[in-house]
Short mmCIF file of C-alpha atoms and ligand atoms in Angstrom, two decimals:
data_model
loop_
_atom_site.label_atom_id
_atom_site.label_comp_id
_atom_site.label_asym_id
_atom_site.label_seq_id
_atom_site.Cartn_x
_atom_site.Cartn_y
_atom_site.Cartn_z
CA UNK A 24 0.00 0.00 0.00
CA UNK A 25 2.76 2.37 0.37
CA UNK A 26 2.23 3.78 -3.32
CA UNK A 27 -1.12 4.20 -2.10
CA UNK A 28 0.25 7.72 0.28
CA UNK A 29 0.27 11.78 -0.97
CA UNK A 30 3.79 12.00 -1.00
CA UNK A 31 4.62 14.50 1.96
CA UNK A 32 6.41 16.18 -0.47
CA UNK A 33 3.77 17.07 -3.10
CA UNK A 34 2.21 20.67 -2.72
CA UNK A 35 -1.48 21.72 -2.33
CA UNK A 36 -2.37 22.39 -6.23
CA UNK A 37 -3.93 25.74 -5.43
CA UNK A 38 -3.30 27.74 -8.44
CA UNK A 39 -2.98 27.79 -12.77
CA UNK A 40 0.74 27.69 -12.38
CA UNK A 41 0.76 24.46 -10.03
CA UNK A 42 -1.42 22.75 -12.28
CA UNK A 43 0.21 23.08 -15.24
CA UNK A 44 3.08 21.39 -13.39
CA UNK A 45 1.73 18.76 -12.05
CA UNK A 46 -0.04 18.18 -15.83
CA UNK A 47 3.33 18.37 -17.42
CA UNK A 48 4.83 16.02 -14.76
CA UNK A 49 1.99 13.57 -15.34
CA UNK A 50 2.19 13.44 -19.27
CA UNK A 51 5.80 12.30 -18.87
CA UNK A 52 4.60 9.56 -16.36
CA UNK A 53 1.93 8.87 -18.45
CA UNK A 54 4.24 8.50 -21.33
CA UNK A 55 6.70 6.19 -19.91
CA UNK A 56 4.04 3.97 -18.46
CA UNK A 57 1.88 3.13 -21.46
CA UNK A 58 4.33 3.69 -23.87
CA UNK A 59 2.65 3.49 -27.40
CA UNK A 60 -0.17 0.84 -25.89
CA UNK A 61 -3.79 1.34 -25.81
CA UNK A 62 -5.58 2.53 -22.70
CA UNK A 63 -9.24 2.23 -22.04
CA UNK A 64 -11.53 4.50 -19.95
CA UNK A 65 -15.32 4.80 -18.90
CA UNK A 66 -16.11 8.29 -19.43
CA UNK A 67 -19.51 8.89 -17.34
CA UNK A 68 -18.61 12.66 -18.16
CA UNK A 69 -18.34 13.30 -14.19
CA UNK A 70 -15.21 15.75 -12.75
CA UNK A 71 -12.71 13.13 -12.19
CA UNK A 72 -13.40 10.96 -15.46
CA UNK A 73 -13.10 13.83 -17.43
CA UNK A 74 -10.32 14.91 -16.31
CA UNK A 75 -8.50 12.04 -16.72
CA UNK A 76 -9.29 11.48 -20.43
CA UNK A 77 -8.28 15.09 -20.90
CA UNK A 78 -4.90 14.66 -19.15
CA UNK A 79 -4.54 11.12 -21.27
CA UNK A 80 -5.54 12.73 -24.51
CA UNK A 81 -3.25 15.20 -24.28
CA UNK A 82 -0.61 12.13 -23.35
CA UNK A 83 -1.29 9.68 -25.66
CA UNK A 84 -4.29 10.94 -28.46
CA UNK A 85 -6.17 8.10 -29.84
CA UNK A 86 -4.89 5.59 -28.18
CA UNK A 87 -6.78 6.36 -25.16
CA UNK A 88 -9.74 4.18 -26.25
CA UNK A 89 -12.88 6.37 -24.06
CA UNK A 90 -16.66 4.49 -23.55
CA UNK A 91 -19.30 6.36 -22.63
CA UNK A 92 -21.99 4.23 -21.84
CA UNK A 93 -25.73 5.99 -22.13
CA UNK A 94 -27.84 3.82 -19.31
CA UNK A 95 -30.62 5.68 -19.92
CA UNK A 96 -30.55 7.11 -16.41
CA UNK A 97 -27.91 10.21 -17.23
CA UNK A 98 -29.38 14.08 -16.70
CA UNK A 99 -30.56 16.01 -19.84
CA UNK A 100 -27.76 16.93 -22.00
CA UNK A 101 -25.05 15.05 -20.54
CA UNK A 102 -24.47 12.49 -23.22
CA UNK A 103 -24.54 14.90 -25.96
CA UNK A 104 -21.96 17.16 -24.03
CA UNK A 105 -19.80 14.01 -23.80
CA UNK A 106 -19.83 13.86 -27.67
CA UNK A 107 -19.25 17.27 -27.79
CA UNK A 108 -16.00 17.99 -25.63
CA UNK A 109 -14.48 14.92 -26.43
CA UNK A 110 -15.18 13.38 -29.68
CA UNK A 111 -15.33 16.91 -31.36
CA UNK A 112 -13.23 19.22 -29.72
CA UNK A 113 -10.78 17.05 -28.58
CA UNK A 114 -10.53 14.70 -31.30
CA UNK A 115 -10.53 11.74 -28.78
CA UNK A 116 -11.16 8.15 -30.01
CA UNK A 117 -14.51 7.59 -28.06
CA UNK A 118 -16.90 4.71 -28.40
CA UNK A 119 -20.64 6.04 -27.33
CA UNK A 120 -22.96 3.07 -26.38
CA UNK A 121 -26.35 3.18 -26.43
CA UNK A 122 -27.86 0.94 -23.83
CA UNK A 123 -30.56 2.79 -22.55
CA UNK A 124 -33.00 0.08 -23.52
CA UNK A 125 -30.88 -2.63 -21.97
CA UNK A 126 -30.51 -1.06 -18.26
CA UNK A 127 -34.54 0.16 -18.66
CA UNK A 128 -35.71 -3.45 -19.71
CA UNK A 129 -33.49 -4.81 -16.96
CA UNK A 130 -35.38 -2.37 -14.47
CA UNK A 131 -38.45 -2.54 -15.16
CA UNK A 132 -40.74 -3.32 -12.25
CA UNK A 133 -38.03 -3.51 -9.84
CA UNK A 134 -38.93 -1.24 -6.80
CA UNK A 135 -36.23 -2.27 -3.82
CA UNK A 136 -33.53 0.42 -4.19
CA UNK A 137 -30.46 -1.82 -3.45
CA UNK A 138 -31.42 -4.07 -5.84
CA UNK A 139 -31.90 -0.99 -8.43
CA UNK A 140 -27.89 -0.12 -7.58
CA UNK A 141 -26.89 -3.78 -8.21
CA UNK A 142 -28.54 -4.15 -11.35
CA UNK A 143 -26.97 -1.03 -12.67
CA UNK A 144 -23.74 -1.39 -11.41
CA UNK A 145 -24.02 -5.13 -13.07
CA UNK A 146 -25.08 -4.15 -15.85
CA UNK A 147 -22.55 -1.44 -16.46
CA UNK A 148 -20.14 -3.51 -16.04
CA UNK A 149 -20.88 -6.11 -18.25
CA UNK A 150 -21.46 -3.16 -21.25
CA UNK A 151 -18.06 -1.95 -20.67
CA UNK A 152 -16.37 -5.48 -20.67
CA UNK A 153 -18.35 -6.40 -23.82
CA UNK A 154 -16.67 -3.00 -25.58
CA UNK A 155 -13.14 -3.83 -23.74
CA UNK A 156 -13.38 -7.03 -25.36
CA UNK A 157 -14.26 -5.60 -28.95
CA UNK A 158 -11.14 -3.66 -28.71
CA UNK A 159 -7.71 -5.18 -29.68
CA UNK A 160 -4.54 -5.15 -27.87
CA UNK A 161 -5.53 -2.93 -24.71
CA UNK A 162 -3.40 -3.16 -21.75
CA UNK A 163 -3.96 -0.69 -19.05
CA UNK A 164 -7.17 0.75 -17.85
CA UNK A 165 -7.59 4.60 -16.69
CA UNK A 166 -9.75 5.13 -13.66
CA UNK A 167 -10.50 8.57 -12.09
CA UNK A 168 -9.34 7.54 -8.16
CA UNK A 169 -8.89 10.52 -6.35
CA UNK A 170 -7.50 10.57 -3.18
CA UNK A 171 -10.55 10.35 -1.56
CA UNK A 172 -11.40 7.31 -2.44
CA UNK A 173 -8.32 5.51 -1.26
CA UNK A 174 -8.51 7.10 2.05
CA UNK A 175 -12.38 6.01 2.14
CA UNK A 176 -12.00 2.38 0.65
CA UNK A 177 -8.25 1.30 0.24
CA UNK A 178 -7.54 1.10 -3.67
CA UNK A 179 -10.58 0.42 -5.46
CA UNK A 180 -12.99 3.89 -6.16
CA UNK A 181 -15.51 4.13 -3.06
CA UNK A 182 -18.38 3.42 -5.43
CA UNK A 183 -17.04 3.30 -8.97
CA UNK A 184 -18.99 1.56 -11.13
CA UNK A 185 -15.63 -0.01 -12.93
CA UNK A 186 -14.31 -2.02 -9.89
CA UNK A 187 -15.24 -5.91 -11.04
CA UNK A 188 -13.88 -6.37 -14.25
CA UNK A 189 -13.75 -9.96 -14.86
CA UNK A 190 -10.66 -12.16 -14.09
CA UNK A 191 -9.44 -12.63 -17.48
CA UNK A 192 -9.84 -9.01 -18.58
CA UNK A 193 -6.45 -8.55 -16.61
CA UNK A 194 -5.41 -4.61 -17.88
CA UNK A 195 -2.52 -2.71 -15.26
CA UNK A 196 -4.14 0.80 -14.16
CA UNK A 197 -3.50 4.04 -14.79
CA UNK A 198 -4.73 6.61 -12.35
CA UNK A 199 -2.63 9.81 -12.94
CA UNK A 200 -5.22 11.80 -10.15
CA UNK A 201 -5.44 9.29 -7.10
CA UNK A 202 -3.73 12.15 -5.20
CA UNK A 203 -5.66 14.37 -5.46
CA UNK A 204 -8.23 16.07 -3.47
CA UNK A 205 -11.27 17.19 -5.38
CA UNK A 206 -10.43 20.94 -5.50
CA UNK A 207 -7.12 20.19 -7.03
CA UNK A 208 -9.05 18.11 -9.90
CA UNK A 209 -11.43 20.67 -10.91
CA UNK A 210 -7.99 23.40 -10.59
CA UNK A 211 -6.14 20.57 -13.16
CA UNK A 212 -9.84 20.13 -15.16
CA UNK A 213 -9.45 24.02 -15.73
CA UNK A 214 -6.34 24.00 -16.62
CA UNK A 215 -6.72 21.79 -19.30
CA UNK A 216 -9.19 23.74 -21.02
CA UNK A 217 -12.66 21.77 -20.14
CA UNK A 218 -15.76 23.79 -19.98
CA UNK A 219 -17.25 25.23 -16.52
CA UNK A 220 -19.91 23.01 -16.87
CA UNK A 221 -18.13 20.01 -16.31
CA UNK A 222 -15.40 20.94 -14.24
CA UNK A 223 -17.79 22.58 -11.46
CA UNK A 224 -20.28 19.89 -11.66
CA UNK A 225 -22.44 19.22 -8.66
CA UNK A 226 -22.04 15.07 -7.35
CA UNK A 227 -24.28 13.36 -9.63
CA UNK A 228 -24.39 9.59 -8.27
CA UNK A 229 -23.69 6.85 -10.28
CA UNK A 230 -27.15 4.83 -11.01
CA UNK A 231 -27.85 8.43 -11.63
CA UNK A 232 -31.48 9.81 -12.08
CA UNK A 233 -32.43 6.10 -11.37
CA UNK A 234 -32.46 6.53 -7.49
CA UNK A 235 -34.93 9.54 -7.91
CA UNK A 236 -37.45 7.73 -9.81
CA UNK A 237 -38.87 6.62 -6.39
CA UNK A 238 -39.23 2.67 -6.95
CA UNK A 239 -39.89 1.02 -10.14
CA UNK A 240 -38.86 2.86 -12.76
CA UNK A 241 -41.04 3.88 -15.76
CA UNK A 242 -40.31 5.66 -19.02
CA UNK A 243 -42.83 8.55 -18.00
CA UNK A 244 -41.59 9.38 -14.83
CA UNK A 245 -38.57 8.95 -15.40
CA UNK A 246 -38.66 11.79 -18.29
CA UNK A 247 -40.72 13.78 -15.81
CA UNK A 248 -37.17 13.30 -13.13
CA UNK A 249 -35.32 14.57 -16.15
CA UNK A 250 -36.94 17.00 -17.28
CA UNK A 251 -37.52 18.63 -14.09
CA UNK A 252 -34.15 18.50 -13.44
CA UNK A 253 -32.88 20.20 -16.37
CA UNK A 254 -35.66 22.82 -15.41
CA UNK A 255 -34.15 23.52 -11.88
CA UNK A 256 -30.56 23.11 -13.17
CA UNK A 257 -31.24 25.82 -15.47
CA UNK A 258 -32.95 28.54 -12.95
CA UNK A 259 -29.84 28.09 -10.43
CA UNK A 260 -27.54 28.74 -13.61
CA UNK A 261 -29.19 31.86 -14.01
CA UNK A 262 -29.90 32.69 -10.54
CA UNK A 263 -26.28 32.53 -9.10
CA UNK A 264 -27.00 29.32 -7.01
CA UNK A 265 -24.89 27.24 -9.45
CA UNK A 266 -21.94 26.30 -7.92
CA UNK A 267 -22.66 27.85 -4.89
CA UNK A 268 -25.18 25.30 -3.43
CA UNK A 269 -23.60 21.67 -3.25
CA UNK A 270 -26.50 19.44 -4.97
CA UNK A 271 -29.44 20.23 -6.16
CA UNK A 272 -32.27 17.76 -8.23
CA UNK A 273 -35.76 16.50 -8.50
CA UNK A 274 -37.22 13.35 -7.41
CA UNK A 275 -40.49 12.26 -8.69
CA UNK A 276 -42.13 9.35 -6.24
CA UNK A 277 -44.63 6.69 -7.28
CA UNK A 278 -47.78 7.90 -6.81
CA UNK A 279 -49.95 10.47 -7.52
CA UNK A 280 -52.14 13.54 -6.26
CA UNK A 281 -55.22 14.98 -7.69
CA UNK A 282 -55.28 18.28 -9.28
CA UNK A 283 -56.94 21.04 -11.88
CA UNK A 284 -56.25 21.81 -15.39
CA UNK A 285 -58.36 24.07 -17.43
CA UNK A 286 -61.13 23.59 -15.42
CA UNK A 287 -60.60 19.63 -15.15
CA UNK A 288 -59.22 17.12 -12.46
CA UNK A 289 -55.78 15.79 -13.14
CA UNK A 290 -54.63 12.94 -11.51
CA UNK A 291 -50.78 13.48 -11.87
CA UNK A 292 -47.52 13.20 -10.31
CA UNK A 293 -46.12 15.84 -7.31
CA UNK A 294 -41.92 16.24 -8.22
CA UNK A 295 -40.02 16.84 -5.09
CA UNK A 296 -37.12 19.40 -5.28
CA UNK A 297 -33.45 19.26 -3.08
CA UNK A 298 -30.94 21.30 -2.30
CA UNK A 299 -28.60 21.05 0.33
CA UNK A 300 -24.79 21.74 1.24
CA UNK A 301 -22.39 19.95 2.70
CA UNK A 302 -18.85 19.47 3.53
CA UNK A 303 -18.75 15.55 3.29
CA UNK A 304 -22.16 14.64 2.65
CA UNK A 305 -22.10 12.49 6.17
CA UNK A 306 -24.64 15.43 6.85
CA UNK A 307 -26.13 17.99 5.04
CA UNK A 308 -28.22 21.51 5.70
CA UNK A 309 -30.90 22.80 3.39
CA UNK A 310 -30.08 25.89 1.23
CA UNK A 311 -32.47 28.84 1.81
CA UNK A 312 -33.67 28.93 -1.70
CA UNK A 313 -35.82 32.28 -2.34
CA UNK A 314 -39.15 32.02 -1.74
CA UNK A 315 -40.19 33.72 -5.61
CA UNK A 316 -37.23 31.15 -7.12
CA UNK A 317 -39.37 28.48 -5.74
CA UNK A 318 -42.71 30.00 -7.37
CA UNK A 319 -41.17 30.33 -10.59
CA UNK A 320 -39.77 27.35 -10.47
CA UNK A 321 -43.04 25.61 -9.38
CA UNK A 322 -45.01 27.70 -12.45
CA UNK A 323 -42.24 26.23 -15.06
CA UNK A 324 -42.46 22.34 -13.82
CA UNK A 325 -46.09 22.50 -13.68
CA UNK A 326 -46.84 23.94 -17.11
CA UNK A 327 -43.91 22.46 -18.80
CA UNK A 328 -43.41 18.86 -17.44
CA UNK A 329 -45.63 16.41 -18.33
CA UNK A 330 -47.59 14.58 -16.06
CA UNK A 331 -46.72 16.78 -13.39
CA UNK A 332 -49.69 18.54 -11.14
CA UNK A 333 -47.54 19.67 -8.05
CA UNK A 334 -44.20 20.67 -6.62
CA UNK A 335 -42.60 20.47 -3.17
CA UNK A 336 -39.67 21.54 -1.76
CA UNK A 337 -37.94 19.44 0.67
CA UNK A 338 -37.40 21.04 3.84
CA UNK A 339 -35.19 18.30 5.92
CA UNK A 340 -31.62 17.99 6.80
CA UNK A 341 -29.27 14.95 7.17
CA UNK A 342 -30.03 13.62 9.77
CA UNK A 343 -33.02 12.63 9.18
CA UNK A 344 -33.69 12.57 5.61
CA UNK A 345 -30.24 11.57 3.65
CA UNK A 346 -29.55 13.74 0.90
CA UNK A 347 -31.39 11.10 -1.64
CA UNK A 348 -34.61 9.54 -1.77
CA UNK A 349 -33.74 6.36 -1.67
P1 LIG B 684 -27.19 10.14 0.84
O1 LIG B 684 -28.47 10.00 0.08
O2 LIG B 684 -26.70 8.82 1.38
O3 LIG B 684 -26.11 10.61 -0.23
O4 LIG B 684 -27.26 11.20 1.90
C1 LIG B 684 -24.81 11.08 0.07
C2 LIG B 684 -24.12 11.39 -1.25
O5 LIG B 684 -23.88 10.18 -1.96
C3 LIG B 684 -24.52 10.20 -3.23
N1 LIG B 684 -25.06 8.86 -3.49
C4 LIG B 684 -24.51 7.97 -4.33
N2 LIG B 684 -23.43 8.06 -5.12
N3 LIG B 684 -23.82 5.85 -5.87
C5 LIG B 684 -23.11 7.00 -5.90
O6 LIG B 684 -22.14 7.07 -6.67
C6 LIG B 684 -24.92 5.68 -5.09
O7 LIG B 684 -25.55 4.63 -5.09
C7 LIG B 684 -25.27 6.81 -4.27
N4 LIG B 684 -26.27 7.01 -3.39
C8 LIG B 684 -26.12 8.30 -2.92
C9 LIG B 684 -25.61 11.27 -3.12
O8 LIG B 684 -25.94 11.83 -4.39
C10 LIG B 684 -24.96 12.26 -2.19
O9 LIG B 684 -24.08 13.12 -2.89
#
C-alpha cells in the first residue's frame, strides 16, 4: 500500500501555475508507463473521469480508447456534451454506447432500491467489458481515483462503477489523479481547457437519475425526473445558485395527487425538489432557496413537465432525511 500515500512532499495544487506542473509532470509519467499501448476508460462525463481522459488525450491521443456508456438514467444533456468535448473538440477516439433500452428493460418493475444499484452497477459492467473485449490489444485501464477514495475504501474507487472487471480481462491501471483532493481536480480540469460546466459539476451519483425515480422505474416518470431537473438546473444557472449550493435535483415518487387543469381534475404526479450543502455529505443543511425562485420554479415544472400537477420543496436535513430519496 505504500504507493497508495500523498507524497509528503507534493504541494497543495492551489493555483494555474501548479497545475500546469503537475499536468506536465503527469504526461511524462503517463508517457513512460503506457508507452505506445492502448488505454481504455469509462467516461460517465463526471469531474474526475473527465479529467483524466483530458490529461490522457493530451498524453497519448487516440490511443486512449474512451466508452461512454448511455444507461438511460444520465441528466438532460449530458451524453450529448460528452460527444461534444471529447469526440469533437478534442478529437478523442470515443466509443458512445447506447444501452438505454438494456438497463430500462433490466429495471423494469423492480422497486427495492439496493437491488436498483446492483442491477446497474451489473449491468454497467458487463457493457463496458463487452466493448473492452471488442477492442484489440488494450493493456492498461484509466480510472479517475482521487485521493478520496483511497482514504475512504483502500484502492478500489468508493463506489465506482468499474471495480469488477472480470478475471481474465487482466489490464494494469492508470490513475494519474489518485492524489488528489477534489479541489485540485477541478484546478487541473481548468487548466486543461474543459468547460465550466463540467469541471464545477455538482455530485451526480452513479445509477444516476435512477435513485430519484422513487421505486420502479417507468419511461414517464422517469422523463418527468429529467426533465424537471434540467428545469431547476437551469434557474440556479441563471440565478447565481450554481456552484454555490452543493447538490441540487428533482425526485419524482410513485404515486400520484389529484389536481386542476383548465377547469378539469388531473390525476398526476407531485416532483419533489433538493438542495442542500455539505462538507462531506455524512450530513447535510438545506439551502435557503428564495421564496419567488421556488414560485417560478413551481409555475415552469407544472406547465412544462408532463404529467406533473404539483411541486414540493424538501425542507429536511441529514439527519433525518439523507440527501437522496432512496
Ligand atoms: P445520501 O443520500 O446517502 O447521499 O445522503 C450522500 C451522497 O452520496 C450520493 N449517493 C450515491 N453516489 N452511488 C453513488 O455514486 C450511489 O448509489 C449513491 N447514493 C447516494 C448522493 O448523491 C450524495 O451526494
Amino acid at each position: 500500500m505504500e504507493n497508495q500515500k500523498r507524497p509528503e512532499t507534493m504541494e497543495r495544487i492551489t493555483t494555474p501555475v501548479l497545475a500546469q506542473a503537475f499536468i506536465d509532470e503527469q504526461l511524462q509519467a503517463i508517457k513512460a508507463q503506457v508507452g505506445d499501448k492502448k488505454v481504455l476508460l469509462a467516461l460517465s462525463g463526471g469531474v474526475d473521469s473527465s479529467v483524466v481522459a483530458a490529461l490522457l488525450i493530451k498524453a497519448i491521443g487516440r490511443n486512449l480508447v474512451c466508452v461512454h456508456v448511455n444507461h438511460g438514467l444520465l441528466r438532460k444533456g449530458e451524453p450529448e456534451q460528452v460527444i461534444r468535448v471529447f469526440r469533437d473538440e478534442m478529437d478523442a477516439n470515443l466509443v458512445y454506447v447506447d444501452a438505454v433500452d438494456r438497463f430500462l428493460d433490466k429495471l423494469a418493475g423492480v422497486a427495492d432500491p439496493e437491488q436498483k444499484r446492483k442491477i446497474i452497477g451489473a449491468e454497467f459492467i458487463r457493457v463496458f467489458e463487452e466493448e473492452a473485449r471488442k477492442q484489440q490489444g488494450i493493456e492498461f485501464l484509466a480510472q479517475g481515483t482521487i485521493y478520496p477514495d483511497i482514504l475512504e475504501s483502500g484502492p478500489v474507487k468508493a463506489h465506482h462503477n468499474v471495480g469488477g472487471l472480470p478475471e481474465d480481462l487482466q489490464f494494469e491501471l492508470v490513475e494519474p489523479l489518485k492524489f488528489l483532493f477534489k479541489d485540485e481536480v477541478r484546478m487541473v480540469g481548468k487548466t486543461l481547457g474543459l468547460p465550466d460546466g463540467m469541471v464545477y459539476r455538482q455530485p451526480f451519483p452513479g445509477p444516476g437519475l435512477g435513485v430519484r425515480c422513487v421505486g420502479a422505474i417507468t419511461r414517464d416518470r422517469l422523463e418527468a425526473v429529467r426533465e424537471s431537473d434540467a428545469i431547476l438546473r437551469e434557474e440556479f444557472a441563471k440565478n447565481g445558485l450554481e456552484g454555490k449550493v452543493w447538490q441540487y435535483f428533482t425526485i419524482v415518487p410513485d404515486f400520484k395527487t389529484v389536481g386542476i387543469r383548465d377547469g378539469k381534475r388531473t390525476d398526476e404526479w407531485p416532483v419533489v425538489l433538493r438542495a442542500v450543502n455539505t462538507r462531506d455529505a455524512m450530513s447535510a443543511t438545506v439551502e435557503d432557496v428564495p421564496f419567488a425562485l421556488l414560485q417560478h420554479i413551481t409555475a415552469r415544472i407544472t406547465s412544462e413537465v408532463k404529467g406533473v400537477n404539483r411541486v414540493l420543496f424538501d425542507l429536511t436535513p441529514k439527519p433525518t432525511g439523507t440527501i437522496e430519496w432512496e
